[in-house]
PDB file of C-alpha atoms in Angstrom:
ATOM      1  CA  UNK A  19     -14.383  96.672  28.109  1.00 43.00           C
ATOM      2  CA  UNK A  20     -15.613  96.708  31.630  1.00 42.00           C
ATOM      3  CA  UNK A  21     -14.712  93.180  33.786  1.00 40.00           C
ATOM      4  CA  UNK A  22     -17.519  92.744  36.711  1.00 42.00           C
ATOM      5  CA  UNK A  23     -15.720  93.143  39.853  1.00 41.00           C
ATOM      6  CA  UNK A  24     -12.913  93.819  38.839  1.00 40.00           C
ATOM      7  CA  UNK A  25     -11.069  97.791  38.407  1.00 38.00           C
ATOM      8  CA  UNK A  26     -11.361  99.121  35.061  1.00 41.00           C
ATOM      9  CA  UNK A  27      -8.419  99.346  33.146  1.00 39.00           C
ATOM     10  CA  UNK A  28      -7.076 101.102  30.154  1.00 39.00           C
ATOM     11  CA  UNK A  29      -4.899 100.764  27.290  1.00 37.00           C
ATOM     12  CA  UNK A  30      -2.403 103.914  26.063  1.00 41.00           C
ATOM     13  CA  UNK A  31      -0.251 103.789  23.072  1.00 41.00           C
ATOM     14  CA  UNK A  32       2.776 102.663  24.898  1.00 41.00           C
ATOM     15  CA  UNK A  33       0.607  99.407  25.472  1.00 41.00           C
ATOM     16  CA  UNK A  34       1.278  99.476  29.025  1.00 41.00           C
ATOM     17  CA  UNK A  35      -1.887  99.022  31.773  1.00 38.00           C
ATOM     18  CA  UNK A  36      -2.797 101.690  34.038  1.00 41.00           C
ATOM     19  CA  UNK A  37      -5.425 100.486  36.091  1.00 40.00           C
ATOM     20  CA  UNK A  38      -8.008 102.914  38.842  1.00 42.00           C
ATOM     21  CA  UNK A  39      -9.349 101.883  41.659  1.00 41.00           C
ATOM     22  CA  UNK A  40      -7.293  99.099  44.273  1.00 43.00           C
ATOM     23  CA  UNK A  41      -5.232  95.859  43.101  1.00 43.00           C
ATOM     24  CA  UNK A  42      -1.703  95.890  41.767  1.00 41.00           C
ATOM     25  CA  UNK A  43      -1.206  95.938  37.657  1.00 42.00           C
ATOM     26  CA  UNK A  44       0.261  92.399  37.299  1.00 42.00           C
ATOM     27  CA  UNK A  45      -3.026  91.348  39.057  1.00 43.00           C
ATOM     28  CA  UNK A  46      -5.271  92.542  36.270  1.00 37.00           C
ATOM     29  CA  UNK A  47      -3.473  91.661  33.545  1.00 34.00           C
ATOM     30  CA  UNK A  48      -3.224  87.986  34.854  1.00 42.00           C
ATOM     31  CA  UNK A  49      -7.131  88.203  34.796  1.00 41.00           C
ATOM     32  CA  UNK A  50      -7.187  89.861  31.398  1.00 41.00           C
ATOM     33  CA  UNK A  51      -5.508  87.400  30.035  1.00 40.00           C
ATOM     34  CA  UNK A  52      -6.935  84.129  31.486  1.00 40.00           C
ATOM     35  CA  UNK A  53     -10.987  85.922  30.694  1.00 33.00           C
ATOM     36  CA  UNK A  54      -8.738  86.637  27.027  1.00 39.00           C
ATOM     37  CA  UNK A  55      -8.117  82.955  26.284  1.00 35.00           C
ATOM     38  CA  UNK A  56     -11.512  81.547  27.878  1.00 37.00           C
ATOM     39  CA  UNK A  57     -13.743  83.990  25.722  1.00 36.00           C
ATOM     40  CA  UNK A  58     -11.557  84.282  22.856  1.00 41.00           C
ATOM     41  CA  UNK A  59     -11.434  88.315  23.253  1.00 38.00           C
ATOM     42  CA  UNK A  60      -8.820  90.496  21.682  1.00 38.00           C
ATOM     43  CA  UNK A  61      -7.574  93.822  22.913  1.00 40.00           C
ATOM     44  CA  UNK A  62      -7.888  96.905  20.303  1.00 44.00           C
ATOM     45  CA  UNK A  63      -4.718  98.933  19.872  1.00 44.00           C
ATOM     46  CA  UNK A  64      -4.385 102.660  19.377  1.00 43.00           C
ATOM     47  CA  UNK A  65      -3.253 101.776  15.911  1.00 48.00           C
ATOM     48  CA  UNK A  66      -6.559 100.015  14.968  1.00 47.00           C
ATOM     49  CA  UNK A  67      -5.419  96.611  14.873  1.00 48.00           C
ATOM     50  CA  UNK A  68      -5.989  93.745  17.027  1.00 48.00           C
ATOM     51  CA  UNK A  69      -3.847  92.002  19.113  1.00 48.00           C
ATOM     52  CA  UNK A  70      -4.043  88.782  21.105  1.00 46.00           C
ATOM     53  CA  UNK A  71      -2.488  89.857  24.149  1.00 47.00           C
ATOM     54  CA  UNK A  72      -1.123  86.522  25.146  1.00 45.00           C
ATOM     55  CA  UNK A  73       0.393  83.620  22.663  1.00 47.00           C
ATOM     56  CA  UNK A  74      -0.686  79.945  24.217  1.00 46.00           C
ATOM     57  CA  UNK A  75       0.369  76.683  22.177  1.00 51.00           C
ATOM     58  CA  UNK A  76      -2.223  74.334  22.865  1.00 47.00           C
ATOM     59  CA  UNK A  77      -1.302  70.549  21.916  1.00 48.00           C
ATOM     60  CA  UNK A  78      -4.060  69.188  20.042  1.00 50.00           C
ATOM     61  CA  UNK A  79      -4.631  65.351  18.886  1.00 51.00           C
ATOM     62  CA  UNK A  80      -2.253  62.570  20.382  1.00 49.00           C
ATOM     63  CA  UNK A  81       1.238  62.855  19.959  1.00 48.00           C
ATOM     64  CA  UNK A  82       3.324  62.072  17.599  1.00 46.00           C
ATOM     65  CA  UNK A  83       4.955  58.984  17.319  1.00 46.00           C
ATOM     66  CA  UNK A  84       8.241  60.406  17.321  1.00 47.00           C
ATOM     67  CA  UNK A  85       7.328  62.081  21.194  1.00 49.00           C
ATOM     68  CA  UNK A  86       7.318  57.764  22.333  1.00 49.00           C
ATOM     69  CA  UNK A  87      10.256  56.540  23.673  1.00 53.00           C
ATOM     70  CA  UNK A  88      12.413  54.627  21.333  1.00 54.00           C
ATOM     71  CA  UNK A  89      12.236  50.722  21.659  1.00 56.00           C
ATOM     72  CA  UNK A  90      15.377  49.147  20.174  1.00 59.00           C
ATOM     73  CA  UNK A  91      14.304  45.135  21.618  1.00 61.00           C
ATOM     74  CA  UNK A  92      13.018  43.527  18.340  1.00 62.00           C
ATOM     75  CA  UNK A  93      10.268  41.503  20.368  1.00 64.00           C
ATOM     76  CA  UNK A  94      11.144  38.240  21.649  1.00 68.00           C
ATOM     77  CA  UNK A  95      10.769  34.218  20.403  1.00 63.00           C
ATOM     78  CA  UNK A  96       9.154  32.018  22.436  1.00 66.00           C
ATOM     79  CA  UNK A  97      11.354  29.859  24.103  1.00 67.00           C
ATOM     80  CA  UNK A  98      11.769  26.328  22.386  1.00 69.00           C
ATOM     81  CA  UNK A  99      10.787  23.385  24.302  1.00 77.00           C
ATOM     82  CA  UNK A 100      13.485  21.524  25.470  1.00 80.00           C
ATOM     83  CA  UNK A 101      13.277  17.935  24.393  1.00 87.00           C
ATOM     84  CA  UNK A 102      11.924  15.379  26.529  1.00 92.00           C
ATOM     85  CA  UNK A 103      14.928  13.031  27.902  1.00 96.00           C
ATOM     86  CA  UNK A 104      13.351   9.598  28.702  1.00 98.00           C
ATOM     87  CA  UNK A 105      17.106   7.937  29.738  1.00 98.00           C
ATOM     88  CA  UNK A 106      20.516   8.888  30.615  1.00 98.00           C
ATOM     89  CA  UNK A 107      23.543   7.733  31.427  1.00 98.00           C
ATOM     90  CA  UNK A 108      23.241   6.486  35.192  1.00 97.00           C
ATOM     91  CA  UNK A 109      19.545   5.256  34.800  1.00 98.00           C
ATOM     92  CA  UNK A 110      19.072   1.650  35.203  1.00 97.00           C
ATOM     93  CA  UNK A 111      16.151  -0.748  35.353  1.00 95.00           C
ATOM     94  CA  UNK A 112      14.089  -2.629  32.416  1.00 96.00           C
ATOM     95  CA  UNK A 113      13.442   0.116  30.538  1.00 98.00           C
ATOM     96  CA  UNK A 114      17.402   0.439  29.857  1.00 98.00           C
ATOM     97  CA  UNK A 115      17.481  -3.484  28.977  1.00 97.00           C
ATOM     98  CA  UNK A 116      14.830  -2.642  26.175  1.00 98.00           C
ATOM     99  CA  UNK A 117      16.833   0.318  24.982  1.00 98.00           C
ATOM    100  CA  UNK A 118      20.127  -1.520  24.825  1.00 98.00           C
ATOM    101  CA  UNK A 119      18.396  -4.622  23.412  1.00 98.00           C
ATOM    102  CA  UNK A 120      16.850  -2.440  20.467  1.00 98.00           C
ATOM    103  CA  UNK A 121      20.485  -0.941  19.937  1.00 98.00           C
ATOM    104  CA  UNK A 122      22.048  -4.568  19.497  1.00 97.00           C
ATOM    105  CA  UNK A 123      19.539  -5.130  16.804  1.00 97.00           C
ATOM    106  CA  UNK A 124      20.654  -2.513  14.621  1.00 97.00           C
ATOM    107  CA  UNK A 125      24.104  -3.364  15.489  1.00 97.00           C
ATOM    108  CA  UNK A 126      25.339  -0.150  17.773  1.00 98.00           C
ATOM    109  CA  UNK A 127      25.515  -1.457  20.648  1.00 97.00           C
ATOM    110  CA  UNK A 128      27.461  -5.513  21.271  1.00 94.00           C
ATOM    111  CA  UNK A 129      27.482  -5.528  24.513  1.00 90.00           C
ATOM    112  CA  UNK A 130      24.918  -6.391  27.329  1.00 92.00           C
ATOM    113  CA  UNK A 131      22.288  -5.394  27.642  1.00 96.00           C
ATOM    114  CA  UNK A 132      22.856  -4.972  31.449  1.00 95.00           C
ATOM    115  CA  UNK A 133      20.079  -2.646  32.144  1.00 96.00           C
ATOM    116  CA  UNK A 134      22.544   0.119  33.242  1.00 97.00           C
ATOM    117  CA  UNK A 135      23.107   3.030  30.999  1.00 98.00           C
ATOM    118  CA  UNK A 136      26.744   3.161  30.710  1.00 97.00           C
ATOM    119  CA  UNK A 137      29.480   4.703  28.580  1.00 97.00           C
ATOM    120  CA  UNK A 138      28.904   1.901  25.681  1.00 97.00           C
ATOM    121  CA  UNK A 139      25.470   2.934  25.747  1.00 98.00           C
ATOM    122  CA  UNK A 140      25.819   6.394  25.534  1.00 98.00           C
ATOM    123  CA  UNK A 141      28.344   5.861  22.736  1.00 98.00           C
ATOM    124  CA  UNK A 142      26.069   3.386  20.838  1.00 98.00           C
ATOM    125  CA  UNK A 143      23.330   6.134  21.179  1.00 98.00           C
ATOM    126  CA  UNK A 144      25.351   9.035  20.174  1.00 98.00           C
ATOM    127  CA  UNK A 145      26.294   7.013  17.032  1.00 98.00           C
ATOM    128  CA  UNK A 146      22.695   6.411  16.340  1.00 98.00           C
ATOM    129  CA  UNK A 147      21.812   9.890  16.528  1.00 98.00           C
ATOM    130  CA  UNK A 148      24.400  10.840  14.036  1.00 98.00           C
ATOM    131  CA  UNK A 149      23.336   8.757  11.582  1.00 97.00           C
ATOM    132  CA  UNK A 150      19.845   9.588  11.848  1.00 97.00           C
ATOM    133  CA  UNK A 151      20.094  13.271  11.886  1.00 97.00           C
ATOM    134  CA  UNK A 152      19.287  14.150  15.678  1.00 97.00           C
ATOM    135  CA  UNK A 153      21.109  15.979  17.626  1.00 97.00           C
ATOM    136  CA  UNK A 154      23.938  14.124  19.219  1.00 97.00           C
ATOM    137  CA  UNK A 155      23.516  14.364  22.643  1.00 98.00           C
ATOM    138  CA  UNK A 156      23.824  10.859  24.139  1.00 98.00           C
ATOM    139  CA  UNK A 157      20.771  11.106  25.989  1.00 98.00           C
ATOM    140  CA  UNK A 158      17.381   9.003  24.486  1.00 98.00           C
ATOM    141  CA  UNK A 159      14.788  11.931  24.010  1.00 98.00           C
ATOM    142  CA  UNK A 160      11.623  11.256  22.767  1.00 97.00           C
ATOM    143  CA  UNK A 161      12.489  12.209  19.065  1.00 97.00           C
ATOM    144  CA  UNK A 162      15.651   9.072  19.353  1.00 98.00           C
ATOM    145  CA  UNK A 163      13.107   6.331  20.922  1.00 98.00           C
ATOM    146  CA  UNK A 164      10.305   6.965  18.375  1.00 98.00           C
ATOM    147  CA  UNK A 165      13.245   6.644  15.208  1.00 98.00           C
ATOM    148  CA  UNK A 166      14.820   3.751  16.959  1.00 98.00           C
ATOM    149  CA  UNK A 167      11.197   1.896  17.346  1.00 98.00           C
ATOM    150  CA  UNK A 168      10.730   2.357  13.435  1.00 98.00           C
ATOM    151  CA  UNK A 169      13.298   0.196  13.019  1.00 98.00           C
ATOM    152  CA  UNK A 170      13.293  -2.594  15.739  1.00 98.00           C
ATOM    153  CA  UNK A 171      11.420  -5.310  16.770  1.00 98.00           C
ATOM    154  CA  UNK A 172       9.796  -6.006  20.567  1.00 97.00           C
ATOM    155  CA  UNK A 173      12.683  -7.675  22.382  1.00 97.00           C
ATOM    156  CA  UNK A 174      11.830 -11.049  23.822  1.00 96.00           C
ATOM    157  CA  UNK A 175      12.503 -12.290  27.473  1.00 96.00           C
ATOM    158  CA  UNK A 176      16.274 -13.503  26.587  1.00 96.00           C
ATOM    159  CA  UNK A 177      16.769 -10.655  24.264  1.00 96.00           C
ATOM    160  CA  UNK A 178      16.381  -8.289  27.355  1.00 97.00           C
ATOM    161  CA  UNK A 179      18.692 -10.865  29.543  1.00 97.00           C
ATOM    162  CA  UNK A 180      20.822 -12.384  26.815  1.00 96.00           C
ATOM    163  CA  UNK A 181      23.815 -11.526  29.200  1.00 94.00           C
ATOM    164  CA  UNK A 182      22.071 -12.790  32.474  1.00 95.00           C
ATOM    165  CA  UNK A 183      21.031 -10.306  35.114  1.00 93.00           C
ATOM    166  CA  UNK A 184      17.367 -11.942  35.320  1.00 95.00           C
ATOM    167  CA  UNK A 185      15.540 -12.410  38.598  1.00 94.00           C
ATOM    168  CA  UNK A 186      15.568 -16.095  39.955  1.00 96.00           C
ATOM    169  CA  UNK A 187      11.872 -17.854  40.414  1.00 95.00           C
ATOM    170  CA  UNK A 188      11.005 -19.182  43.464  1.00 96.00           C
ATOM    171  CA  UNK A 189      12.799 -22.546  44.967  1.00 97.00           C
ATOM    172  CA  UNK A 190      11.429 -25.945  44.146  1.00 98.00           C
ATOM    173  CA  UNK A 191      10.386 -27.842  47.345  1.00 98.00           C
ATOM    174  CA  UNK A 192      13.513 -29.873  46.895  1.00 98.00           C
ATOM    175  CA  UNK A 193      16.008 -27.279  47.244  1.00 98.00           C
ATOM    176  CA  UNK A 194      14.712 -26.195  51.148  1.00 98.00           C
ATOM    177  CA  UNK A 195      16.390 -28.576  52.506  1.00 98.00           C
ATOM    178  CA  UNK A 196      20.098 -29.896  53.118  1.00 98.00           C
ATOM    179  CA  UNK A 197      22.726 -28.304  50.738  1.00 98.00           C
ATOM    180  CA  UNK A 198      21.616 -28.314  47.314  1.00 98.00           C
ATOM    181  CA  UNK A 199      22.690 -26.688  44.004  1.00 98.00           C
ATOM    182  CA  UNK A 200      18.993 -25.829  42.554  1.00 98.00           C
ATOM    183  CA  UNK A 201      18.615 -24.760  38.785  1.00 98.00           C
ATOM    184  CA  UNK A 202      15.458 -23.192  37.163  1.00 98.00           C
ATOM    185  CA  UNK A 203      15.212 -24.154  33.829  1.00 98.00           C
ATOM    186  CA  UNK A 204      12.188 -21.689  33.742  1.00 98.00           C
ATOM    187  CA  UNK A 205      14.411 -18.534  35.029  1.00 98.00           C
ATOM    188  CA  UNK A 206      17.986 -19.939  33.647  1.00 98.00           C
ATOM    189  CA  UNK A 207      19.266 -19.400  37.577  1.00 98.00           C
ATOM    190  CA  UNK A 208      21.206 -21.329  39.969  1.00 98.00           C
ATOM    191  CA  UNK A 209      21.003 -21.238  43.278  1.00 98.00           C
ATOM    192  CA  UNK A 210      23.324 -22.316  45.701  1.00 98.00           C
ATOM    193  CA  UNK A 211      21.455 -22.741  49.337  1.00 98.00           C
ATOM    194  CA  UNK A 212      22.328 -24.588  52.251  1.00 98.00           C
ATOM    195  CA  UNK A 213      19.018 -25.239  54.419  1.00 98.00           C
ATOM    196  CA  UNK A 214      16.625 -23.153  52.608  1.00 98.00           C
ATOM    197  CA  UNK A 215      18.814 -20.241  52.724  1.00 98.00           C
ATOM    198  CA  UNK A 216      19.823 -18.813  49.273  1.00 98.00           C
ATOM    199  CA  UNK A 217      24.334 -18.434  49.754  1.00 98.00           C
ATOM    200  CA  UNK A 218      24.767 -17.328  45.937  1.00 98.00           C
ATOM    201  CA  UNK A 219      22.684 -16.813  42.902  1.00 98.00           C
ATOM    202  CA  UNK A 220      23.495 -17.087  39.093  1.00 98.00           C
ATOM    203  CA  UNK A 221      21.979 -17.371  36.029  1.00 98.00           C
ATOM    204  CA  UNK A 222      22.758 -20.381  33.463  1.00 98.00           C
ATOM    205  CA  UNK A 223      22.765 -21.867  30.427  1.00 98.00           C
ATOM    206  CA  UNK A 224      21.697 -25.007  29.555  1.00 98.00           C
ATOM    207  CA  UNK A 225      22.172 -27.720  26.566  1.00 97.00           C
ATOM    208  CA  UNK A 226      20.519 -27.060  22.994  1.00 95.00           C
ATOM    209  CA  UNK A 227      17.867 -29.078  21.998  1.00 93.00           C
ATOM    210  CA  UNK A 228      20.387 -31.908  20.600  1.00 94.00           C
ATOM    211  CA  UNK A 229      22.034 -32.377  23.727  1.00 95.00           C
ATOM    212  CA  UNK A 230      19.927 -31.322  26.361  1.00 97.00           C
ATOM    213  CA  UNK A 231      20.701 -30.480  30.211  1.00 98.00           C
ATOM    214  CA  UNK A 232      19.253 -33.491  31.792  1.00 98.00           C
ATOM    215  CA  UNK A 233      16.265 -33.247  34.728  1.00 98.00           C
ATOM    216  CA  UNK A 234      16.124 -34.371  37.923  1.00 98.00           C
ATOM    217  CA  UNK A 235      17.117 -34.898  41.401  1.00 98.00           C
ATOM    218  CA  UNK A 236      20.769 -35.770  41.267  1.00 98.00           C
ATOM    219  CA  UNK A 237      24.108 -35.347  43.352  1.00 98.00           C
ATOM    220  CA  UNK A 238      27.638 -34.011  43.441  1.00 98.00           C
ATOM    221  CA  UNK A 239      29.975 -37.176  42.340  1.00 98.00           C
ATOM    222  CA  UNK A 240      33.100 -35.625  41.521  1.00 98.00           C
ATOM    223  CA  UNK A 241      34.893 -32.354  41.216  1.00 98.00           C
ATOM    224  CA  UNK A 242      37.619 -31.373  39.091  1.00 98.00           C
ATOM    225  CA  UNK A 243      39.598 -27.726  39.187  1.00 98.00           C
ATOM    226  CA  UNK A 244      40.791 -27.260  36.191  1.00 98.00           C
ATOM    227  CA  UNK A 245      38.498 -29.771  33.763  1.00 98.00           C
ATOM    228  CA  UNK A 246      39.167 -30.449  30.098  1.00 97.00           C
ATOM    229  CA  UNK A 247      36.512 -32.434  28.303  1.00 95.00           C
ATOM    230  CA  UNK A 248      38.000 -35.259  26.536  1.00 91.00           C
ATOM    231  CA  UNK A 249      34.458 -35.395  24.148  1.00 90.00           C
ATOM    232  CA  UNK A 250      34.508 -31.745  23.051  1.00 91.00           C
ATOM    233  CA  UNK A 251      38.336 -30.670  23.745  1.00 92.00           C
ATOM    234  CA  UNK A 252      37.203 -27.424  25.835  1.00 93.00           C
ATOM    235  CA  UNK A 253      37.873 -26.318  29.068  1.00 96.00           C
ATOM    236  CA  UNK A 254      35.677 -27.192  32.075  1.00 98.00           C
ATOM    237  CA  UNK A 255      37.014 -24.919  34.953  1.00 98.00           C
ATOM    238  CA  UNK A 256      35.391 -25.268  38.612  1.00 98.00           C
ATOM    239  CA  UNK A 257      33.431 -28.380  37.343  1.00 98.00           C
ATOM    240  CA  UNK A 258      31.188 -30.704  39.258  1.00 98.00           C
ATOM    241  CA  UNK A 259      29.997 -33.593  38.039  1.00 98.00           C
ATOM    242  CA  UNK A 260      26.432 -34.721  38.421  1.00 98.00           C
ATOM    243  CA  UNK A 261      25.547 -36.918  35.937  1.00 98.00           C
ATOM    244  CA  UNK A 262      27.722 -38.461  33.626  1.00 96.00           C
ATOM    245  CA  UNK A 263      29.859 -36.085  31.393  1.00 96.00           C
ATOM    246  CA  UNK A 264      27.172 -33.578  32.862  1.00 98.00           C
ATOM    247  CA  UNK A 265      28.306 -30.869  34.882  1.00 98.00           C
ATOM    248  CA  UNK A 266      28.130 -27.421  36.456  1.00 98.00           C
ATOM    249  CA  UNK A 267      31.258 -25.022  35.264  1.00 98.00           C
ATOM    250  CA  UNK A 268      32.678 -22.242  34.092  1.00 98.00           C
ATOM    251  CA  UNK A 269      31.928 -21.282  30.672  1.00 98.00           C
ATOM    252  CA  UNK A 270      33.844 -18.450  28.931  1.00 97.00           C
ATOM    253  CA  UNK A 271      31.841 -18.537  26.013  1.00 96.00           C
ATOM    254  CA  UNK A 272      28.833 -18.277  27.934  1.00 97.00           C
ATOM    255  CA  UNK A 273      30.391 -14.524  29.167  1.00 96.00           C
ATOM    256  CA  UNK A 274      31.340 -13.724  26.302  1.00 94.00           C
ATOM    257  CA  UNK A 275      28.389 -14.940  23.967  1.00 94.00           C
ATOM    258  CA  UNK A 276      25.618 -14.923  26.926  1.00 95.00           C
ATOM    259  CA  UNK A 277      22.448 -16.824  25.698  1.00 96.00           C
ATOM    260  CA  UNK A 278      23.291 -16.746  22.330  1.00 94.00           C
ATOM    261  CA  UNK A 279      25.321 -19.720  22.547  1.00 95.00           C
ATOM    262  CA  UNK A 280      24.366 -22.997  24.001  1.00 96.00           C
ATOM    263  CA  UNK A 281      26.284 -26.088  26.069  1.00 97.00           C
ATOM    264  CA  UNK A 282      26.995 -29.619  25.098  1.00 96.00           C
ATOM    265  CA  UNK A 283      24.556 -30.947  28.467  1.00 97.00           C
ATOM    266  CA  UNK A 284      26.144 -29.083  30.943  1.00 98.00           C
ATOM    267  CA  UNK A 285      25.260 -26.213  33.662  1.00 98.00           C
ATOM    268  CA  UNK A 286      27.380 -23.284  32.384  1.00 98.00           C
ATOM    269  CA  UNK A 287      27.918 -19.970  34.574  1.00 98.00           C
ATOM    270  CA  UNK A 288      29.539 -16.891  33.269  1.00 97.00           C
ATOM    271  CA  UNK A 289      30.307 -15.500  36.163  1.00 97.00           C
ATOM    272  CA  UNK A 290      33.690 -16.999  37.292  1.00 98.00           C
ATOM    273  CA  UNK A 291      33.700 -15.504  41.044  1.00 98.00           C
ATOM    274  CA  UNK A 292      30.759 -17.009  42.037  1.00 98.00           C
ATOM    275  CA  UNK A 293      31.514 -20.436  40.268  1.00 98.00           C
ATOM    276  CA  UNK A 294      35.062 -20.565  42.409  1.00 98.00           C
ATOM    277  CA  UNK A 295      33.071 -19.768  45.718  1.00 98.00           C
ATOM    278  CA  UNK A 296      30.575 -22.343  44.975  1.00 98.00           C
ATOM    279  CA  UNK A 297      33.248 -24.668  43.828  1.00 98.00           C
ATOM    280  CA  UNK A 298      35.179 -24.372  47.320  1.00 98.00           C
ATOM    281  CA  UNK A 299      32.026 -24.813  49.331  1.00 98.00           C
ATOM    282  CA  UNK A 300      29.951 -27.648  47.678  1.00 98.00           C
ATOM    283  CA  UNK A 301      31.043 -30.870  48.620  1.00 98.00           C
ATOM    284  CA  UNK A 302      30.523 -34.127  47.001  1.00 98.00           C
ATOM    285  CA  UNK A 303      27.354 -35.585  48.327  1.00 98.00           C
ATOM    286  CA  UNK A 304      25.601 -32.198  48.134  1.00 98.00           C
ATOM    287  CA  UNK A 305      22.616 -32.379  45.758  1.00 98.00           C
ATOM    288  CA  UNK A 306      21.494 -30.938  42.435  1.00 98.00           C
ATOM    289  CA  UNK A 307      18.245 -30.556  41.421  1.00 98.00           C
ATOM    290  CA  UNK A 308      17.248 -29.412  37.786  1.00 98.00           C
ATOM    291  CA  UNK A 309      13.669 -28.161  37.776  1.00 98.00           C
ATOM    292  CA  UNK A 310      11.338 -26.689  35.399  1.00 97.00           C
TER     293      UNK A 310
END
């Protein structure tokens, strides 16, 4: 075979190349073997047979799929949502009152509601939870308010404050002057101001509607520390007199009961601190003005 170009070469029976002319033997067979395997020639041996001078292993198709790198991961979930928390413990505001009022109906929860999510509410909610098949976390989720709406009514106004903790409505135009002990029927509040300035504020409960808290513009006649009523046989701390057997005190039933109870007439606060400071500063004279 004669290669353009190139010396010409032959093949003895030992196999080996001799080559004439110029350029080294490993040259030409480097050539005679890449022009081999691009024209698909053979070289013819002394013996007869042919040869193919060089052996190439060409990959052909895509590999196999044991040539891929192992992947031992099994292939991931998705993530769950996490559940959507709408209260805690800590929170505090209206939103709380409704929650703990809603938790009193179905009996978990007996105290309050104070609109502050504390350890009884917590409790009362994990106990819920339990019951109902959620996850017991103490926290109201979505999933906890929907189940506990099922089975509750819409709190009303003294459902959400049945233990006080309501905002006072404005002064009536009697109160802004002089020292005056001025209760809201409409807000259940007292407030205790001396010349238009508000010194302490409570809420209150009044009479029931067989003996109601009497209205008016009326004054202080008489204080007495540590008041028993002769009528009713109960005790009338820090009371002050205002119109007959009428008068503003300490009730412990009213703390411990809140608006679920009633009075005989009288102005009853729950909260015994600010009764004693209003009892030490109000004088008799000072006025008292129930007000719608």
């Amino acid at each position: 075979m004669r290669i353009r170009g190139m010396a010409r070469m032959r093949i003895g029976d030992t196999g080996k190349v001799r080559t004439r002319g110029k350029g080294r033997s490993t040259a030409v067979l480097a050539a005679g073997a890449t022009l081999t395997v691009l024209c698909g020639c053979t070289v013819q041996a002394s013996d007869g047979e042919r040869h193919s001078p060089v052996h190439i292993e060409v990959p052909s198709g895509a590999p196999s799929v044991k040539s891929a790198p192992p992947d031992d991961k099994p292939p991931s979930a998705p993530a769950a949502a996490a559940p959507v928390v709408l209260w805690q413990s800590g929170d505090t505001g209206r939103d709380v009152r409704e929650l703990q009022a809603r938790l009193r109906q179905v009996a978990w929860l007996f105290d309050g509601p104070t609109g502050i999510y504390d350890d009884l509410t917590e409790r009362a909610v994990k106990g819920f939870q339990v019951k109902r098949g959620l996850p017991e976390t103490g926290r109201t989720d979505q999933a906890t308010w929907d189940r506990l709406l099922k089975m509750t009514r819409e709190p009303g106004m003294w459902d959400l404050y049945l233990m006080g903790g309501q905002p006072a409505d404005a002064p009536d135009a009697r109160c802004l002057t002089g020292r005056v002990l001025c209760i809201s029927k409409t807000s259940r509040t007292l407030r205790w101001m001396v010349d238009g300035r508000t010194v302490v504020e409570v809420p209150v409960r009044f009479g029931s509607q067989y003996t109601p808290t009497r209205e008016g513009e009326f004054t202080v006649y008489w204080k007495s520390r540590d008041h028993v009523s002769t009528l009713y046989d109960s005790p009338m701390p820090y009371a002050m007199f205002f119109s007959g057997g009428q008068a503003v005190h300490y009730s412990s039933d009213f703390a411990a009961r809140g608006y679920a109870g009633a009075s005989h007439g009288c102005v009853n606060v729950s909260d015994e601190r600010a009764i004693a400071q209003m009892f030490a500063e109000v004088r008799n004279g000072d006025k008292v003005v129930v007000h719608w």
